[in-house]
Coordinates of C-alpha atoms in Angstrom, one line a residue:
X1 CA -4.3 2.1 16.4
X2 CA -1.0 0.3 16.2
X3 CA 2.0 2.5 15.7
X4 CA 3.2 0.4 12.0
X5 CA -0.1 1.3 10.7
X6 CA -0.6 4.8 11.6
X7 CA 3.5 5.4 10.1
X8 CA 2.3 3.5 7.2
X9 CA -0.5 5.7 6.2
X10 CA 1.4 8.7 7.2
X11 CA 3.8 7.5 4.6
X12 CA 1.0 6.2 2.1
X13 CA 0.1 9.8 2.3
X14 CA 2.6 12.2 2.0
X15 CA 3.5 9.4 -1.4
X16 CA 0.5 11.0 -3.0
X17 CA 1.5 14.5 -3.0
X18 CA 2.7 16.2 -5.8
X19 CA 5.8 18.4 -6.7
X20 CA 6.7 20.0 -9.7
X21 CA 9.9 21.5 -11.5
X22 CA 12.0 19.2 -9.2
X23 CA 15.4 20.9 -8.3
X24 CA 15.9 18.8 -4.9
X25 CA 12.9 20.6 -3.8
X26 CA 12.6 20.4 0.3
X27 CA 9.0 20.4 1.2
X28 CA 7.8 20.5 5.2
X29 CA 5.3 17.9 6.5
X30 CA 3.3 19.8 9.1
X31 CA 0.7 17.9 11.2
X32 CA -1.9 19.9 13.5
X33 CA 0.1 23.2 13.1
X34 CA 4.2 21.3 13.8
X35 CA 7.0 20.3 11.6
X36 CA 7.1 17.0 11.9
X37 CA 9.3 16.1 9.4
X38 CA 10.4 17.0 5.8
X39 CA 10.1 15.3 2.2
X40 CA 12.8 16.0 -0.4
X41 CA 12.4 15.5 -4.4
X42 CA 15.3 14.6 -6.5
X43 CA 16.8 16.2 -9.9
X44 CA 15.7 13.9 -12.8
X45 CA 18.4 11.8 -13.9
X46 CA 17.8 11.6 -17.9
X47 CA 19.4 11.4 -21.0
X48 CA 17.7 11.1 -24.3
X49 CA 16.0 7.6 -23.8
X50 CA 15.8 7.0 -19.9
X51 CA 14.7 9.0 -16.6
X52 CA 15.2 8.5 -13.0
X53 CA 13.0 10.1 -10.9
X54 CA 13.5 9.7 -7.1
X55 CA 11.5 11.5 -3.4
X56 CA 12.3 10.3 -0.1
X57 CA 10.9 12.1 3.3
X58 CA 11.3 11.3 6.8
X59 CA 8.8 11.8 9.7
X60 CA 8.5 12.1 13.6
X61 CA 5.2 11.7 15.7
X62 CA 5.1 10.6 19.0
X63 CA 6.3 7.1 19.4
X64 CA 6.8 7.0 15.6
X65 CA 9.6 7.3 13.5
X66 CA 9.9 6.6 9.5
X67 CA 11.3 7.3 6.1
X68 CA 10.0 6.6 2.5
X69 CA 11.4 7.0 -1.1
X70 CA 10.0 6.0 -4.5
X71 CA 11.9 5.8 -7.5
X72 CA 10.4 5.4 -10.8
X73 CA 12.6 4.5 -13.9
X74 CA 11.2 5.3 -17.5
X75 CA 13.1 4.3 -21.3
X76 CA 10.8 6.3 -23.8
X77 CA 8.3 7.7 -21.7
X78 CA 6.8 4.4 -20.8
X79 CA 7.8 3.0 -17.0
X80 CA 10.1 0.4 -17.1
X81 CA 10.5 -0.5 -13.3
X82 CA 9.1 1.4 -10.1
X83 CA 9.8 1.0 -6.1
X84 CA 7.9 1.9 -3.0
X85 CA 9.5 1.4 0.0
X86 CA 8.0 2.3 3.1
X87 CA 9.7 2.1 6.5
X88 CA 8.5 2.4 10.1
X89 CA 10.5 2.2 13.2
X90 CA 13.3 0.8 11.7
X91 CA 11.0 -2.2 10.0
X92 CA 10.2 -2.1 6.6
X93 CA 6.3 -2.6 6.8
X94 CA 5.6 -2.9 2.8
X95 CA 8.2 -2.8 -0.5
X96 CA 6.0 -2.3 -3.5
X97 CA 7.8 -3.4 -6.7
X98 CA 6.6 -2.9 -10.1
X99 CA 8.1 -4.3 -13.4
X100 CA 7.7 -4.0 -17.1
X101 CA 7.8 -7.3 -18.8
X102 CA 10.0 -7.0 -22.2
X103 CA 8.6 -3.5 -22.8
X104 CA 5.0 -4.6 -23.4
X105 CA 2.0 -2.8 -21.6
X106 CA 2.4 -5.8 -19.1
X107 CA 3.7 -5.3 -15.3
X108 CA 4.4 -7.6 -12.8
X109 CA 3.5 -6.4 -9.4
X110 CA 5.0 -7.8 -5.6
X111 CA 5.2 -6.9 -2.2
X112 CA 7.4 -7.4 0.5
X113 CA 8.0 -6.3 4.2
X114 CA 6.0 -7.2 7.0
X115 CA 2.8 -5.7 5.9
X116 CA 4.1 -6.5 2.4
X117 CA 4.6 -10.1 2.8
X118 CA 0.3 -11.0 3.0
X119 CA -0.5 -9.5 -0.3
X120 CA -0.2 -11.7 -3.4
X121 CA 1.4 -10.5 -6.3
X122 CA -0.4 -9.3 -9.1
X123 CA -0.4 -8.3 -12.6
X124 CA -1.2 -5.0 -14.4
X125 CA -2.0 -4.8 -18.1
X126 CA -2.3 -0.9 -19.3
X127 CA 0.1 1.4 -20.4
X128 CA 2.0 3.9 -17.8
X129 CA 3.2 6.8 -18.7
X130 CA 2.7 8.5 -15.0
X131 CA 3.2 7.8 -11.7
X132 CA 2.6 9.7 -8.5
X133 CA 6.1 10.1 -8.9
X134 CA 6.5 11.2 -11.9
X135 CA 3.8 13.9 -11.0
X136 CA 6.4 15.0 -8.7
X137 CA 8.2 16.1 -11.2
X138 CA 5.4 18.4 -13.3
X139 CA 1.6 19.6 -12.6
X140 CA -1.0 16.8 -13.8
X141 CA -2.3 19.2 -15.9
X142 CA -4.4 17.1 -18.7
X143 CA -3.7 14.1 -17.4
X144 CA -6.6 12.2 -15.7
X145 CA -5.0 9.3 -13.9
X146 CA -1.7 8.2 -12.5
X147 CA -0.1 5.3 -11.5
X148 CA 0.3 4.3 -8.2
X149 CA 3.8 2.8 -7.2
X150 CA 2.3 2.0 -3.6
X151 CA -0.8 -0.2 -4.5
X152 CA -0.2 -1.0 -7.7
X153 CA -3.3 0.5 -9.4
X154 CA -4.6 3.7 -11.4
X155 CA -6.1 6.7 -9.6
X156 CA -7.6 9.4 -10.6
X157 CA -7.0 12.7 -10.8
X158 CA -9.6 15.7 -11.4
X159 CA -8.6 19.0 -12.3
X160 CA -10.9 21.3 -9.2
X161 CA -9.7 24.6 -10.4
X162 CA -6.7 26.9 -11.9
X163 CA -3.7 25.3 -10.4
X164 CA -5.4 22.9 -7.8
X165 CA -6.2 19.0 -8.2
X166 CA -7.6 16.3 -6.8
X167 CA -6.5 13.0 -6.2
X168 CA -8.7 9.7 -5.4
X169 CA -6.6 7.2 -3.8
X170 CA -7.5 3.3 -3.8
X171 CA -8.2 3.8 0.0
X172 CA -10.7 6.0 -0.1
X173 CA -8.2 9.1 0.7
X174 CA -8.3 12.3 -1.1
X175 CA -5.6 15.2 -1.4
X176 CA -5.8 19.0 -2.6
X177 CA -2.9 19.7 -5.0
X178 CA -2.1 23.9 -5.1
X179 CA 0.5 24.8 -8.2
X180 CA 1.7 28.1 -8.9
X181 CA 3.8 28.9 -12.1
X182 CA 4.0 24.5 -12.5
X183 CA 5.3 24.4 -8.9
X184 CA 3.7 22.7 -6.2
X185 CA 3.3 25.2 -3.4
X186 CA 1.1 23.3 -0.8
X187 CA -0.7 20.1 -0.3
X188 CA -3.5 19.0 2.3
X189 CA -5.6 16.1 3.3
X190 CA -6.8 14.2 6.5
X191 CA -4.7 11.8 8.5
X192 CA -6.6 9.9 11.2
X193 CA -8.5 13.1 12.0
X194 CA -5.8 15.2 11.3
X195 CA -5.1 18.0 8.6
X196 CA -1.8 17.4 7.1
X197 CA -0.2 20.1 5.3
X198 CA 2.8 19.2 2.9
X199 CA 4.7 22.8 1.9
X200 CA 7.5 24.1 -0.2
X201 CA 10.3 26.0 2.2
X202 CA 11.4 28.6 0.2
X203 CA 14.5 29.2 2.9
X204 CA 15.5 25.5 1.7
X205 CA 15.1 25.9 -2.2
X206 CA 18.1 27.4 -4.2
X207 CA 15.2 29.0 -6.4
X208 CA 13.1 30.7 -4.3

């Protein structure tokens, strides 16, 4: 498999986790048992009508190298603009960005990057009122689908038991969501044959 697309679905990946109660929480992306690289979510930036909402993460694997971020803008609850920027090697394999058009349930959707550059753009007519962003940011707990910022579609999400989730991903992929006390503790899912374990460091969290 080529090196951009095994970064790339690292990065699709570790995107689809979930975080909660976001304080700059640091998270560790371990791969078959080693640290392999880390995945940081932002303070909300909000006043009374607007959020920010913002994760990046960086990872290492044998010959490959990359960093993500999302940041998801909403005015009212509703999403106003979204980007997915994913980054491999020093290329930028796929920018994913998503647009509100004059605060209607409308969105315009385009790619961009190598990888980016042979999709067409699109548009999305239905409401949005989560992302897998903003699910960094709280557990999906009555909510049924979110938003992808990455491929520009719903997914759903399926409540498995107290404080654990599901979520289907356009690909086919699946993830395992643990939560305790509205905090994501732990994530896992396959990557090419591999478990991958997203988990919170409590030795880098100010609150734990």
């Amino acid at each position: 498999m080529k090196s951009f697309n095994f970064g790339l679905l690292l990065s699709m990946i570790l995107l689809s986790s979930f975080g909660a109660n976001a304080q700059n929480n640091i998270y560790d992306v371990i791969v078959a048992g080693r640290t392999i690289g880390s995945l940081k979510v932002f303070d909300s930036q909000s006043d009374t009508d607007t959020e920010i909402q913002r994760i990046e993460s960086d990872f290492k694997i044998l010959f490959y190298s990359g960093k993500f971020s999302t940041q998801a803008s909403f005015v009212q609850g509703k999403l106003m603009t979204a980007v997915s920027a994913h980054e491999v090697n020093g290329d930028v394999k796929e920018k994913t960005h998503t647009k509100n058009v004059a605060k209607t349930s409308n969105y315009t959707v385009s790619f961009s990057g190598e990888d980016g550059e042979k999709k067409p753009s699109k548009e999305f007519n239905e409401p949005i009122l989560n992302t897998v962003t903003s699910l960094y940011y709280k557990e999906p707990i009555n909510i049924t689908e979110v938003y992808s910022e990455r491929y520009g579609q719903m997914c759903n999400v399926k409540k498995v038991s107290d404080g654990n989730y599901s979520v289907s991903l356009p690909d086919g992929k699946q993830g395992v969501y643990t939560y305790k006390n509205g905090l994501c503790r732990e994530v896992k899912t396959d990557l090419a044959g591999f478990k991958l374990r997203i988990v919170l460091n409590p030795a880098k969290n100010s609150l734990y």
